[in-house]
């Protein structure tokens, strides 16, 4: 059998099945095979228990039309000051009505505009009303309860009833409906449950609110929720949460990213506007990523998300710099923002006897959240004014004075204070990632610990392909090997809505549309790494690593930088990457092997320092036929890891790594 010829033709799942039937462990020794030597009795460092986490912000419709389960788009009519995007007037033949935005007598200051529906002509059979088309449709599933709510007041003789219905836009059939019998002429909240029957899942639906009598109705904050993860009110989409739960992430870095900063100070993530009942949240233009944010995913929702997935929060506080170059001068001008940051920390971690801890309790969560890490700003190297050094010091001093145990993260190098951690970001091609896996090997250990707070191999859109996953895996071997220094890392961006217009940033870990979601090969690479590592890094070395020649791109320059060379020297870059960790409890060794080449790679593994190695172990393998191969909304599981039992493990064995593959071998020894 010629497995490499077969490999070119067979889907990856089948290849793994074949390799199981015909174990790839072999004693075949090609001339100068790659050799990896593991010194199982030599520990070079500890693997940080927080090495793998998540980073999130409102980008690519991450929450609006994404994780946040709200189904009504433009629910507060604030997306546009003069138009009503995503709202349509609906009227049966013979009925007549109109709708408009109305700023007189709104529900409250946060909801400063309502939708006024004037029904001139209608009967119970010929109805008039408004419809919302959701985020690329409203998803419907069979035998499901949807919670609809809105605030309303009535006038011009109208006192009800109103019909609330989910209607299929293709067939015009009513999928679920309920009635609000009487309406008051004062603002009141109305809630109904819409229950679907035995209907096929579909996304081609709208929510309709209609009247069967003439009169006027004002609507505010119209909301529709499907069942949510852990049934949290104002909660999250269950399928996406499950994908995240499966990764077992250690932490969540939020709320950004550029979303934290906003284009201007006025459009930053102003956390105080994101707490309390959703009717009291004004929302804000997410101008960093060009769409409206309802702030339904507010500070407490981020924390609830952490709680649901047993992650610790890594809270990024606004530090006085916004993307279009506005910055707050350190000193008295910055003090209100320092206070905001302290209040925010108190809201998260203060007990209920504190002002903001009491506010959190009032908002429904009496217990403080565990908080260890606070990041001061985001990517402040963009601040060409040089103010970060002093802004950092001012915020650092204020936080440390009140919360000395908190670990504070700087977003770029500072000399005013010694940060506990430094946040490094890497967005690169697969070859760049592969060429730089030794980035931290020789790094200075006397400075701050490293938080790789955003990183990704950017190949493939909307989600990364296998080549990106290989770059990621190569890079992760480097982070894991240096995890005494790199104590936390998180890929970014996390999410993308793959519907047309949903993506602002190419190459995102998890994709979804209105009804379903999927993990990219890079998602599975992350999951493989996080679910399979020990707590100690083992000394490991290599011989005869295969390489390929690579021409790196010229260094990137920013305006004002001095001229530099147009090209950079060619490099020989390995096509085989590895690291080894050991679980000090079970004794299991996790050997990670990445073959980025398009051919099968035999690798000889020598394990020293163990008296006894069990012949039987486990392998988790993910491979592809081509580097461009990927998963998608229509082919969500084309490339996934497969676990198998392996035999023949010993102190010196050879294994054939499939082309374009990531392999983790679990080896038990004493
Ligand atoms: O992850 C996308 C963006 O990249 C983040 O918002 C920003 O921090 C970085 O520049």
mmCIF file of N, CA and C in Angstrom, residues 54-56 58-71 135 139 141 226-230 235-249 252 297 305 308-309 311 493-499 508-519 523-524 527 633:
data_model
loop_
_atom_site.group_PDB
_atom_site.id
_atom_site.type_symbol
_atom_site.label_atom_id
_atom_site.label_comp_id
_atom_site.label_asym_id
_atom_site.label_seq_id
_atom_site.Cartn_x
_atom_site.Cartn_y
_atom_site.Cartn_z
ATOM 1 N N UNK A 54 -10.157 32.716 25.810
ATOM 2 C CA UNK A 54 -10.911 33.301 24.691
ATOM 3 C C UNK A 54 -10.786 34.811 24.721
ATOM 4 N N UNK A 55 -10.841 35.408 23.545
ATOM 5 C CA UNK A 55 -10.895 36.869 23.438
ATOM 6 C C UNK A 55 -12.173 37.225 22.682
ATOM 7 N N UNK A 56 -12.868 38.233 23.144
ATOM 8 C CA UNK A 56 -14.121 38.576 22.488
ATOM 9 C C UNK A 56 -14.347 40.072 22.439
ATOM 10 N N UNK A 58 -17.354 43.008 20.181
ATOM 11 C CA UNK A 58 -18.432 43.131 19.201
ATOM 12 C C UNK A 58 -17.819 43.447 17.852
ATOM 13 N N UNK A 59 -17.587 42.413 17.036
ATOM 14 C CA UNK A 59 -17.027 42.506 15.693
ATOM 15 C C UNK A 59 -17.666 41.375 14.907
ATOM 16 N N UNK A 60 -17.877 41.553 13.611
ATOM 17 C CA UNK A 60 -18.444 40.468 12.773
ATOM 18 C C UNK A 60 -19.796 39.987 13.296
ATOM 19 N N UNK A 61 -20.563 40.891 13.924
ATOM 20 C CA UNK A 61 -21.848 40.514 14.518
ATOM 21 C C UNK A 61 -21.653 39.358 15.501
ATOM 22 N N UNK A 62 -20.688 39.608 16.420
ATOM 23 C CA UNK A 62 -20.373 38.595 17.433
ATOM 24 C C UNK A 62 -21.500 38.397 18.431
ATOM 25 N N UNK A 63 -22.105 39.495 18.845
ATOM 26 C CA UNK A 63 -23.216 39.390 19.812
ATOM 27 C C UNK A 63 -24.532 39.733 19.116
ATOM 28 N N UNK A 64 -24.606 40.943 18.526
ATOM 29 C CA UNK A 64 -25.800 41.301 17.756
ATOM 30 C C UNK A 64 -25.854 40.335 16.571
ATOM 31 N N UNK A 65 -26.868 39.499 16.525
ATOM 32 C CA UNK A 65 -26.925 38.516 15.434
ATOM 33 C C UNK A 65 -25.931 37.387 15.624
ATOM 34 N N UNK A 66 -25.412 37.245 16.836
ATOM 35 C CA UNK A 66 -24.419 36.207 17.094
ATOM 36 C C UNK A 66 -24.716 35.524 18.409
ATOM 37 N N UNK A 67 -23.742 35.614 19.322
ATOM 38 C CA UNK A 67 -23.880 34.883 20.580
ATOM 39 C C UNK A 67 -25.067 35.365 21.418
ATOM 40 N N UNK A 68 -25.256 36.676 21.481
ATOM 41 C CA UNK A 68 -26.382 37.227 22.253
ATOM 42 C C UNK A 68 -27.669 36.813 21.523
ATOM 43 N N UNK A 69 -28.550 36.142 22.247
ATOM 44 C CA UNK A 69 -29.622 35.403 21.566
ATOM 45 C C UNK A 69 -30.780 36.274 21.078
ATOM 46 N N UNK A 70 -30.765 37.574 21.354
ATOM 47 C CA UNK A 70 -31.834 38.467 20.866
ATOM 48 C C UNK A 70 -32.052 38.261 19.369
ATOM 49 N N UNK A 71 -33.326 38.137 18.973
ATOM 50 C CA UNK A 71 -33.635 37.874 17.565
ATOM 51 C C UNK A 71 -34.140 39.110 16.825
ATOM 52 N N UNK A 135 -32.005 39.299 12.344
ATOM 53 C CA UNK A 135 -30.631 39.304 11.841
ATOM 54 C C UNK A 135 -30.555 38.245 10.752
ATOM 55 N N UNK A 139 -34.681 32.701 13.220
ATOM 56 C CA UNK A 139 -34.610 31.233 13.190
ATOM 57 C C UNK A 139 -35.800 30.607 13.913
ATOM 58 N N UNK A 141 -37.427 26.845 15.116
ATOM 59 C CA UNK A 141 -37.230 25.406 15.295
ATOM 60 C C UNK A 141 -38.546 24.796 15.777
ATOM 61 N N UNK A 226 -35.196 33.129 21.851
ATOM 62 C CA UNK A 226 -35.388 31.670 21.858
ATOM 63 C C UNK A 226 -34.898 31.141 23.201
ATOM 64 N N UNK A 227 -35.007 29.855 23.441
ATOM 65 C CA UNK A 227 -34.372 29.305 24.652
ATOM 66 C C UNK A 227 -32.872 29.602 24.602
ATOM 67 N N UNK A 228 -32.281 29.899 25.755
ATOM 68 C CA UNK A 228 -30.869 30.284 25.793
ATOM 69 C C UNK A 228 -30.048 29.235 26.541
ATOM 70 N N UNK A 229 -28.747 29.346 26.432
ATOM 71 C CA UNK A 229 -27.828 28.436 27.139
ATOM 72 C C UNK A 229 -28.056 28.561 28.641
ATOM 73 N N UNK A 230 -28.258 27.461 29.306
ATOM 74 C CA UNK A 230 -28.540 27.417 30.754
ATOM 75 C C UNK A 230 -29.787 28.223 31.108
ATOM 76 N N UNK A 235 -29.995 35.900 27.598
ATOM 77 C CA UNK A 235 -28.825 35.023 27.531
ATOM 78 C C UNK A 235 -28.281 34.774 26.141
ATOM 79 N N UNK A 236 -27.547 33.679 26.037
ATOM 80 C CA UNK A 236 -26.731 33.396 24.855
ATOM 81 C C UNK A 236 -27.262 32.219 24.044
ATOM 82 N N UNK A 237 -26.850 32.224 22.786
ATOM 83 C CA UNK A 237 -27.250 31.175 21.840
ATOM 84 C C UNK A 237 -26.598 29.860 22.260
ATOM 85 N N UNK A 238 -27.400 28.813 22.369
ATOM 86 C CA UNK A 238 -26.913 27.564 22.969
ATOM 87 C C UNK A 238 -25.880 26.861 22.093
ATOM 88 N N UNK A 239 -26.072 26.858 20.779
ATOM 89 C CA UNK A 239 -25.145 26.087 19.938
ATOM 90 C C UNK A 239 -23.743 26.688 19.975
ATOM 91 N N UNK A 240 -23.663 28.017 19.986
ATOM 92 C CA UNK A 240 -22.335 28.652 19.992
ATOM 93 C C UNK A 240 -21.683 28.472 21.361
ATOM 94 N N UNK A 241 -22.490 28.576 22.414
ATOM 95 C CA UNK A 241 -21.936 28.361 23.758
ATOM 96 C C UNK A 241 -21.382 26.942 23.890
ATOM 97 N N UNK A 242 -22.051 25.983 23.267
ATOM 98 C CA UNK A 242 -21.571 24.600 23.371
ATOM 99 C C UNK A 242 -20.213 24.447 22.683
ATOM 100 N N UNK A 243 -20.058 25.107 21.525
ATOM 101 C CA UNK A 243 -18.751 25.052 20.844
ATOM 102 C C UNK A 243 -17.657 25.601 21.770
ATOM 103 N N UNK A 244 -17.982 26.690 22.472
ATOM 104 C CA UNK A 244 -17.000 27.291 23.384
ATOM 105 C C UNK A 244 -16.750 26.380 24.593
ATOM 106 N N UNK A 245 -17.818 25.847 25.140
ATOM 107 C CA UNK A 245 -17.671 24.965 26.315
ATOM 108 C C UNK A 245 -16.764 23.787 25.978
ATOM 109 N N UNK A 246 -16.891 23.293 24.753
ATOM 110 C CA UNK A 246 -16.083 22.132 24.346
ATOM 111 C C UNK A 246 -14.588 22.449 24.316
ATOM 112 N N UNK A 247 -14.258 23.729 24.207
ATOM 113 C CA UNK A 247 -12.829 24.117 24.194
ATOM 114 C C UNK A 247 -12.238 24.159 25.594
ATOM 115 N N UNK A 248 -13.095 24.185 26.615
ATOM 116 C CA UNK A 248 -12.678 24.322 28.019
ATOM 117 C C UNK A 248 -11.716 25.505 28.219
ATOM 118 N N UNK A 249 -12.133 26.687 27.817
ATOM 119 C CA UNK A 249 -11.239 27.842 27.939
ATOM 120 C C UNK A 249 -11.056 28.268 29.387
ATOM 121 N N UNK A 252 -11.812 34.610 29.762
ATOM 122 C CA UNK A 252 -12.427 35.398 28.682
ATOM 123 C C UNK A 252 -11.891 36.822 28.772
ATOM 124 N N UNK A 297 -25.543 42.683 25.351
ATOM 125 C CA UNK A 297 -24.382 41.988 25.916
ATOM 126 C C UNK A 297 -23.602 43.047 26.694
ATOM 127 N N UNK A 305 -21.449 34.902 31.192
ATOM 128 C CA UNK A 305 -20.834 34.023 30.184
ATOM 129 C C UNK A 305 -19.608 33.319 30.805
ATOM 130 N N UNK A 308 -20.892 30.706 33.240
ATOM 131 C CA UNK A 308 -21.449 29.520 32.575
ATOM 132 C C UNK A 308 -20.360 28.571 32.100
ATOM 133 N N UNK A 309 -19.235 29.117 31.661
ATOM 134 C CA UNK A 309 -18.188 28.258 31.082
ATOM 135 C C UNK A 309 -16.995 28.094 32.025
ATOM 136 N N UNK A 311 -14.938 30.189 33.264
ATOM 137 C CA UNK A 311 -13.756 30.940 32.820
ATOM 138 C C UNK A 311 -13.520 32.081 33.800
ATOM 139 N N UNK A 493 -10.133 37.273 15.831
ATOM 140 C CA UNK A 493 -11.410 37.298 16.521
ATOM 141 C C UNK A 493 -11.998 35.887 16.686
ATOM 142 N N UNK A 494 -12.915 35.840 17.631
ATOM 143 C CA UNK A 494 -13.502 34.556 17.996
ATOM 144 C C UNK A 494 -14.640 34.153 17.055
ATOM 145 N N UNK A 495 -15.433 35.148 16.621
ATOM 146 C CA UNK A 495 -16.696 34.838 15.938
ATOM 147 C C UNK A 495 -16.832 35.570 14.608
ATOM 148 N N UNK A 496 -17.631 34.965 13.724
ATOM 149 C CA UNK A 496 -18.078 35.700 12.527
ATOM 150 C C UNK A 496 -19.459 35.184 12.132
ATOM 151 N N UNK A 497 -20.331 36.141 11.825
ATOM 152 C CA UNK A 497 -21.602 35.778 11.219
ATOM 153 C C UNK A 497 -21.351 35.681 9.721
ATOM 154 N N UNK A 498 -21.538 34.486 9.155
ATOM 155 C CA UNK A 498 -21.137 34.244 7.764
ATOM 156 C C UNK A 498 -22.193 34.696 6.758
ATOM 157 N N UNK A 499 -23.291 35.260 7.233
ATOM 158 C CA UNK A 499 -24.275 35.816 6.297
ATOM 159 C C UNK A 499 -23.651 36.986 5.538
ATOM 160 N N UNK A 508 -11.821 34.152 11.210
ATOM 161 C CA UNK A 508 -12.383 34.160 12.569
ATOM 162 C C UNK A 508 -12.647 32.713 12.996
ATOM 163 N N UNK A 509 -12.450 32.455 14.257
ATOM 164 C CA UNK A 509 -12.361 31.064 14.719
ATOM 165 C C UNK A 509 -13.637 30.240 14.510
ATOM 166 N N UNK A 510 -14.791 30.866 14.802
ATOM 167 C CA UNK A 510 -16.065 30.137 14.778
ATOM 168 C C UNK A 510 -17.027 30.881 13.863
ATOM 169 N N UNK A 511 -17.679 30.160 12.963
ATOM 170 C CA UNK A 511 -18.634 30.792 12.051
ATOM 171 C C UNK A 511 -20.051 30.326 12.352
ATOM 172 N N UNK A 512 -21.016 31.171 12.019
ATOM 173 C CA UNK A 512 -22.423 30.787 12.200
ATOM 174 C C UNK A 512 -23.277 31.610 11.268
ATOM 175 N N UNK A 513 -24.459 31.075 11.016
ATOM 176 C CA UNK A 513 -25.475 31.879 10.341
ATOM 177 C C UNK A 513 -26.678 31.943 11.262
ATOM 178 N N UNK A 514 -27.840 32.179 10.698
ATOM 179 C CA UNK A 514 -29.013 32.379 11.541
ATOM 180 C C UNK A 514 -29.380 31.110 12.320
ATOM 181 N N UNK A 515 -29.130 29.967 11.715
ATOM 182 C CA UNK A 515 -29.588 28.719 12.337
ATOM 183 C C UNK A 515 -28.497 27.838 12.915
ATOM 184 N N UNK A 516 -27.306 27.857 12.311
ATOM 185 C CA UNK A 516 -26.320 26.874 12.764
ATOM 186 C C UNK A 516 -24.928 27.483 12.885
ATOM 187 N N UNK A 517 -24.005 26.706 13.438
ATOM 188 C CA UNK A 517 -22.658 27.209 13.703
ATOM 189 C C UNK A 517 -21.658 26.081 13.483
ATOM 190 N N UNK A 518 -20.392 26.468 13.335
ATOM 191 C CA UNK A 518 -19.364 25.439 13.121
ATOM 192 C C UNK A 518 -18.012 25.942 13.592
ATOM 193 N N UNK A 519 -17.118 25.014 13.860
ATOM 194 C CA UNK A 519 -15.743 25.353 14.211
ATOM 195 C C UNK A 519 -14.847 25.191 13.000
ATOM 196 N N UNK A 523 -10.186 26.246 15.047
ATOM 197 C CA UNK A 523 -10.932 25.977 16.283
ATOM 198 C C UNK A 523 -10.546 24.591 16.821
ATOM 199 N N UNK A 524 -10.535 23.606 15.922
ATOM 200 C CA UNK A 524 -10.228 22.251 16.388
ATOM 201 C C UNK A 524 -8.767 22.128 16.827
ATOM 202 N N UNK A 527 -8.715 23.422 20.285
ATOM 203 C CA UNK A 527 -9.353 22.475 21.194
ATOM 204 C C UNK A 527 -8.407 21.296 21.466
ATOM 205 N N UNK A 633 -20.204 26.595 6.705
ATOM 206 C CA UNK A 633 -21.557 26.410 7.237
ATOM 207 C C UNK A 633 -22.243 25.221 6.549
#
